[in-house]
Structure formats: structure tokens, C-alpha cells
XYZ file of C-alpha atoms in Angstrom:
368
model
C 18.161 26.083 -5.522
C 21.161 25.533 -3.251
C 19.305 27.219 -0.376
C 16.738 24.378 -0.457
C 19.246 21.559 -0.893
C 21.770 22.594 1.755
C 19.477 21.973 4.777
C 18.698 18.488 3.434
C 22.408 17.727 3.012
C 23.207 18.935 6.541
C 20.303 16.897 7.899
C 21.535 13.744 6.142
C 25.120 14.245 7.368
C 23.932 14.706 10.972
C 21.707 11.610 10.827
C 24.542 9.405 9.565
C 27.087 10.974 11.945
C 24.839 10.371 14.959
C 24.299 6.746 13.904
C 28.079 6.215 13.759
C 28.524 7.850 17.178
C 25.841 5.618 18.662
C 27.229 2.442 17.113
C 31.000 2.921 17.407
C 31.436 5.245 20.389
C 28.428 4.604 22.615
C 28.274 0.932 21.544
C 24.518 1.079 20.925
C 23.043 -1.288 18.356
C 21.846 0.821 15.429
C 18.993 -0.438 13.267
C 20.142 0.806 9.869
C 17.058 -0.577 8.132
C 14.939 1.584 10.417
C 17.025 4.656 9.584
C 16.587 4.044 5.859
C 12.831 3.638 6.321
C 12.733 6.942 8.197
C 14.581 8.666 5.353
C 12.471 6.858 2.782
C 9.225 7.960 4.427
C 10.474 11.465 5.081
C 12.038 12.744 1.888
C 8.797 12.804 -0.127
C 7.022 14.549 2.729
C 9.828 17.106 3.107
C 9.897 17.774 -0.609
C 6.491 17.278 -2.224
C 3.893 17.896 0.472
C 5.871 20.570 2.278
C 5.932 22.424 -1.029
C 2.155 22.052 -1.371
C 1.739 23.415 2.155
C 3.716 26.540 1.236
C 1.803 26.989 -2.018
C -1.497 26.844 -0.112
C -0.200 29.260 2.518
C 0.859 31.801 -0.097
C -2.469 31.451 -1.917
C -4.401 32.208 1.277
C -2.054 35.089 2.129
C -2.424 36.568 -1.348
C -6.221 36.297 -1.633
C -7.698 36.228 1.889
C -5.298 38.119 4.157
C -6.559 40.848 6.527
C -3.072 42.437 6.321
C -3.004 43.123 10.051
C 0.770 43.603 10.080
C 1.168 46.274 7.401
C 1.765 49.061 9.957
C 3.351 46.868 12.640
C 7.143 47.138 13.196
C 8.845 44.220 11.468
C 10.511 43.004 14.674
C 7.089 42.639 16.330
C 5.815 40.713 13.318
C 8.744 38.306 13.666
C 8.185 37.860 17.409
C 4.454 37.305 16.930
C 5.055 34.723 14.185
C 7.710 32.948 16.257
C 5.256 32.439 19.136
C 2.069 32.012 17.105
C 3.612 29.332 14.878
C 4.637 27.261 17.893
C 1.259 27.810 19.564
C -0.446 26.531 16.412
C 1.893 23.542 16.258
C 1.114 22.659 19.884
C -2.608 22.419 19.144
C -2.074 20.708 15.815
C 0.104 18.101 17.508
C -2.266 17.651 20.433
C -5.292 17.185 18.176
C -3.364 14.610 16.116
C -3.338 12.505 19.275
C -7.028 13.051 20.035
C -8.820 12.798 16.658
C -8.714 9.272 15.135
C -8.422 10.464 11.524
C -5.462 12.695 12.383
C -3.906 9.991 14.551
C -3.986 7.641 11.540
C -1.561 10.099 9.917
C 0.566 10.902 12.959
C 0.803 7.263 14.076
C 3.588 6.545 11.582
C 5.890 8.946 13.423
C 5.210 7.218 16.746
C 5.786 3.708 15.422
C 9.532 4.301 15.405
C 11.123 2.140 18.087
C 14.513 3.877 18.071
C 14.943 7.440 19.297
C 17.448 9.192 17.028
C 17.658 12.041 14.531
C 16.212 9.991 11.683
C 12.999 9.605 13.697
C 12.423 13.350 13.234
C 11.596 12.866 9.553
C 9.754 9.565 9.941
C 6.261 10.593 8.886
C 3.221 9.627 6.942
C 3.401 10.931 3.401
C 0.338 13.037 4.225
C 1.504 14.683 7.451
C 2.275 18.107 5.976
C -1.197 18.310 4.439
C -2.801 18.377 7.884
C -0.693 21.414 8.839
C -2.372 23.588 6.199
C -5.554 24.571 8.125
C -3.627 25.336 11.330
C -1.054 27.635 9.763
C -3.521 29.173 7.294
C -4.669 31.320 10.225
C -1.311 33.104 10.112
C -1.801 33.744 6.397
C -5.272 35.149 7.032
C -3.871 37.416 9.754
C -1.320 38.725 7.273
C 2.024 37.163 8.160
C 4.076 37.458 4.928
C 5.059 34.187 3.287
C 8.868 34.752 3.583
C 8.551 35.327 7.356
C 6.347 32.247 7.712
C 8.880 30.122 5.803
C 11.839 31.408 7.844
C 10.062 30.851 11.171
C 8.944 27.388 10.037
C 12.536 26.431 9.220
C 13.657 27.673 12.655
C 11.028 25.601 14.490
C 11.509 22.487 12.360
C 15.258 22.721 13.016
C 14.629 22.700 16.762
C 12.264 19.759 16.373
C 14.886 17.899 14.357
C 17.443 18.540 17.117
C 14.939 17.355 19.745
C 15.079 13.816 18.372
C 18.822 13.312 18.870
C 20.000 10.548 21.183
C 23.343 11.952 22.320
C 22.609 15.353 23.905
C 22.625 15.447 27.738
C 20.311 17.677 29.765
C 20.743 21.340 28.843
C 20.455 23.106 32.197
C 18.372 26.293 32.218
C 17.244 25.674 28.621
C 15.213 22.708 29.880
C 12.816 25.219 31.479
C 12.269 27.176 28.241
C 12.792 24.991 25.207
C 11.670 21.523 24.209
C 14.818 19.420 24.548
C 15.538 15.767 23.747
C 14.926 15.034 27.435
C 11.364 16.363 27.135
C 10.636 14.862 23.751
C 11.818 11.363 24.676
C 8.914 11.283 27.123
C 6.488 11.923 24.267
C 7.826 8.914 22.335
C 7.628 6.419 25.191
C 5.696 3.213 24.557
C 3.076 4.219 27.072
C -0.165 6.019 26.190
C -0.026 8.192 29.287
C 3.406 9.627 28.490
C 2.853 9.727 24.719
C -0.104 12.033 25.373
C 2.089 14.634 27.046
C 4.805 17.066 25.936
C 3.158 18.141 22.671
C 5.143 21.368 22.299
C 7.419 21.840 19.312
C 9.994 24.424 20.427
C 8.853 26.114 23.669
C 7.996 23.796 26.543
C 5.901 26.430 28.344
C 2.858 25.586 26.207
C 2.676 22.148 27.848
C 3.164 23.645 31.294
C 0.474 26.267 30.690
C -2.108 23.802 29.313
C -1.338 21.018 31.813
C 0.227 18.475 29.443
C 3.806 18.529 30.727
C 5.381 15.346 32.100
C 8.878 14.404 33.216
C 10.851 11.252 32.438
C 9.593 8.300 34.523
C 12.151 6.909 36.958
C 10.480 3.567 37.684
C 9.729 2.356 34.164
C 11.692 0.510 31.510
C 12.377 2.992 28.709
C 11.028 1.688 25.410
C 9.838 3.665 22.400
C 7.186 3.200 19.737
C 3.477 2.389 19.535
C 1.205 -0.095 17.738
C 4.193 -1.984 16.325
C 5.799 -1.620 12.921
C 3.042 -2.289 10.396
C 5.211 -2.088 7.276
C 8.716 -1.171 6.139
C 7.215 0.146 2.908
C 6.439 3.886 3.266
C 3.406 3.605 0.973
C 1.796 0.885 3.071
C 2.968 2.472 6.312
C 1.012 5.579 5.332
C -2.064 3.637 4.175
C -2.459 0.846 6.753
C -3.519 3.113 9.661
C -6.434 4.357 7.538
C -7.313 0.787 6.585
C -7.337 -0.182 10.256
C -9.426 2.880 11.117
C -12.085 1.952 8.540
C -11.845 -1.810 9.234
C -10.502 -2.652 5.788
C -8.939 -6.145 6.061
C -5.269 -6.543 5.262
C -3.048 -9.596 5.713
C 0.614 -8.798 5.056
C 2.574 -11.504 3.296
C 5.781 -12.626 4.962
C 9.176 -13.159 3.342
C 12.238 -14.891 4.736
C 14.688 -13.193 2.388
C 16.547 -10.214 3.808
C 18.801 -7.960 1.771
C 22.230 -7.222 3.309
C 22.090 -3.986 5.316
C 24.896 -2.438 3.281
C 22.894 -2.686 0.052
C 19.737 -1.359 1.698
C 21.519 1.617 3.268
C 23.458 2.536 0.123
C 20.305 2.235 -2.010
C 18.455 4.594 0.295
C 21.278 7.127 0.179
C 21.525 7.006 -3.630
C 17.769 7.517 -3.950
C 17.999 10.441 -1.542
C 20.738 11.845 -3.776
C 18.346 11.841 -6.741
C 15.746 13.649 -4.651
C 18.320 16.307 -3.768
C 19.220 16.612 -7.442
C 15.576 17.241 -8.272
C 15.233 19.864 -5.535
C 18.412 21.566 -6.749
C 17.101 21.810 -10.309
C 13.384 22.415 -9.798
C 12.817 23.529 -6.216
C 9.293 22.620 -5.198
C 8.303 22.770 -8.869
C 4.628 23.739 -8.703
C 4.706 26.255 -11.542
C 5.099 25.366 -15.230
C 5.680 21.692 -14.441
C 7.250 19.853 -17.367
C 6.808 16.268 -18.513
C 10.354 15.610 -17.293
C 9.326 16.528 -13.766
C 6.216 14.334 -13.876
C 8.227 11.345 -15.074
C 10.999 11.919 -12.570
C 8.489 12.275 -9.761
C 6.927 8.973 -10.765
C 10.344 7.275 -10.789
C 11.212 8.622 -7.338
C 7.901 7.507 -5.856
C 8.235 4.044 -7.402
C 11.849 3.875 -6.236
C 10.770 4.672 -2.700
C 8.108 1.944 -2.808
C 10.558 -0.558 -4.342
C 13.117 0.204 -1.623
C 10.433 -0.452 0.982
C 9.634 -3.754 -0.687
C 13.339 -4.659 -0.605
C 13.471 -3.867 3.125
C 10.645 -6.375 3.655
C 12.391 -9.005 1.550
C 9.784 -8.888 -1.221
C 10.955 -10.312 -4.531
C 8.887 -7.773 -6.472
C 10.749 -5.007 -4.615
C 14.126 -6.281 -5.774
C 12.990 -6.754 -9.380
C 11.310 -3.334 -9.444
C 14.418 -1.695 -7.986
C 16.597 -3.333 -10.645
C 14.310 -2.137 -13.458
C 14.122 1.413 -12.092
C 17.870 1.615 -11.503
C 18.389 0.933 -15.199
C 15.366 2.850 -16.472
C 16.267 6.164 -14.836
C 19.725 6.612 -16.395
C 18.734 5.091 -19.754
C 15.663 7.242 -20.168
C 16.801 10.522 -18.646
C 20.523 10.581 -19.285
C 20.671 8.919 -22.714
C 17.389 9.748 -24.452
C 16.921 13.201 -22.917
C 20.655 13.860 -22.600
C 20.707 15.441 -19.173
C 24.113 17.081 -18.880
C 24.491 17.884 -15.128
C 27.222 15.840 -13.485
C 25.237 15.177 -10.291
C 22.403 13.516 -12.250
C 24.862 11.275 -14.088
C 26.646 10.483 -10.819
C 23.609 9.344 -8.843
C 21.957 7.695 -11.853
C 25.152 5.762 -12.518
C 25.485 4.731 -8.879
C 21.891 3.501 -8.915
C 22.538 1.443 -12.056
C 25.501 -0.260 -10.398
C 23.571 -0.690 -7.165
C 20.514 -2.186 -8.874
C 22.691 -4.685 -10.734
C 24.589 -5.766 -7.611
C 21.330 -6.077 -5.664
C 19.733 -8.224 -8.355
C 22.774 -10.509 -8.678
C 22.974 -10.855 -4.871
C 19.325 -11.877 -4.792
C 19.807 -14.431 -7.626
C 22.792 -15.956 -5.831
C 20.755 -16.147 -2.623
C 17.919 -17.890 -4.443
C 20.346 -20.357 -6.024
C 21.867 -21.333 -2.666
C 18.419 -21.517 -1.045
C 17.365 -24.077 -3.653
């Protein structure tokens, strides 16, 4: 499944490289905890729910398609899908800002206060699920699943690029494509600007439907909305719904903060296990084994524990320590997984969990 893993690896390299450029060349303060949260919230969405979206698309295409493109030249099918996908994304995105239930999902993406590549994958765990009804129309029309997947990857790649913080204005391309210059406007901490520039790849949708806006020249540039509700991706995905339905929630505060180096390395090691899973099982929706169920559970719990660590929660540190030992003991020893990459990341997590736990104990000792 190298074809699925490679884009994730490239994405991770670019995110880290941009952060180093911002911090050491452009002398911009980089919030590494925020980057790890973005990765932590994004990898499950990119892997699990994106897979479910594709499964649903293929099901609709297989059982309910009108097959309108059977006798259409393949190049025209590609061109149609390229434009229709982006048109559908424009309206999906716009409605996420207008319908409260959809905004409760999309809000997580807009809470990011730092505009960089990692923000591109900062999402609610449920964001891909809301794409299903919009893109199902392409399946009903008869766009083959492989073309839909390829076009989706193309558009998501552009959207990933549109969140970078180092690209200058791109000349004539600014009139055709959505660029970082356009998309920064959409992430401004101002409702007026945040409700403009909804397009994903082609900026002409905003210009045609009257939602285009340029960068303000008389305002202080700040990003984000509604504040950061939680550094835990589980709660970050749930709290907007709780607020929408007036369910009371009082977050507990903690003074303890884990060193950034441990938080960043833990996030990267966990991401490595996710990549290992994708390499072995792909999206894994057919003939799912008990191994996959257990591994999925460990990855979800690891993501939640890492979020708890980011918030300084003692339960997060203890849970991380237990998981970092449980994963290699259970999978590598009892089930004797032979691949080197599993042993590598599982071993790194064991070392990391131990160091994290000892660091926390030392901190508690000095605090007392």
C-alpha cells in the first residue's frame, strides 16, 4: 500500500520543513503543540473516515449510477469531474458556514490560530462524513471511482498547498486558482472575511457567486475563531456539538505542561504507527481482522492520550505510558509481528512512554 502511504509521508515532511523555515529562517514563533494537535486531529480523519467516504462513493456508483459517461470520451469525463468536484466542494464548504450542525463540524478547522501547512489537516474527526452526500451526486451521474479518487487527490493537494505560510503572491495564477493569499482571508478572525473565499481549487466560483474578498489592508491580521476549546482531538470534535445543544461542560485546568520535545516526538511516533497500519491494511474495510480492530482501538486511545498530555492532564500521561508498553508487548511479542517498521515505531513509543512518565514523576517530586 505504498501508494497510500507516500502522500502522507510527503505531507508530514513538508509540514515539518515549513515549521523549521518559519522558526529558523523567517524567525517566526512556531507553536509546536498546535502543529501536533493538527496532526493528531487529522490523521484519523485522513485514514479512517476518508476511507469510509470512498467506500460509500463506490457503493453508490456500483448500485445507483445512471452511467452517463459510458459513451463520453475519457478526457471529457476527466474535465467534467475536475470542475464538478470543485463546484461541489464550494457549496459543501459554503453550507458548512451557514448550517449550525455543519458548522459544529467545520469549526474545528477554523479554531486554528496559526496559518501553516498543518492547519490543512486540522479537522473534526467527522468532517469527511459530511462530504458523502455532496460527492455522491458524481457517483450517481456515473463518474468512475478511480477517476473520482484521482481528482479528489489533486484538489486536496491544492488545498493542502493553500495553507502554507511561505509562498508569495503567484501572479496570474491568483486570478484562476485559490492561493494562500486568497485562503488566508478565509481564516481571518473576522466573521465577514471568514464567510468569503469558500473555493477549494478554482477561485472563479467565489467571483461568480459573489463571495470573493481580498486581504484587508487596514486590519490587524489574526487567525482563528471561537478560541481553542480543547487540545484533545476527541473533545475538540465533541464540544461544538455540546455547545450547539446547550450541554454544559466545564473543562478542568492543569498547570503541568509536558516539554515540547516530548509532545512533538510522541505525535510523530504515533503518526508512524498510523502509516504502518495504512501500509499493511490500506483503508481496511473488507475482511477486517481482530488485529485491525485492536490496533485501531490503540491508535484512537493513543490519540486521545496525546491530547490529554498536551493539556497537562495526569490521566493522559499515565494512559500514554500504558499504551506505549501495551502496543509492543501485545502485538510484537504475543502476536509476533515480524515487519521491521512495526518493531521500530513500537520500540520508539515504548522508550518515549517511559521517558515521559519519568519526566512527569520528577516534575511532581520537585513540585511537592
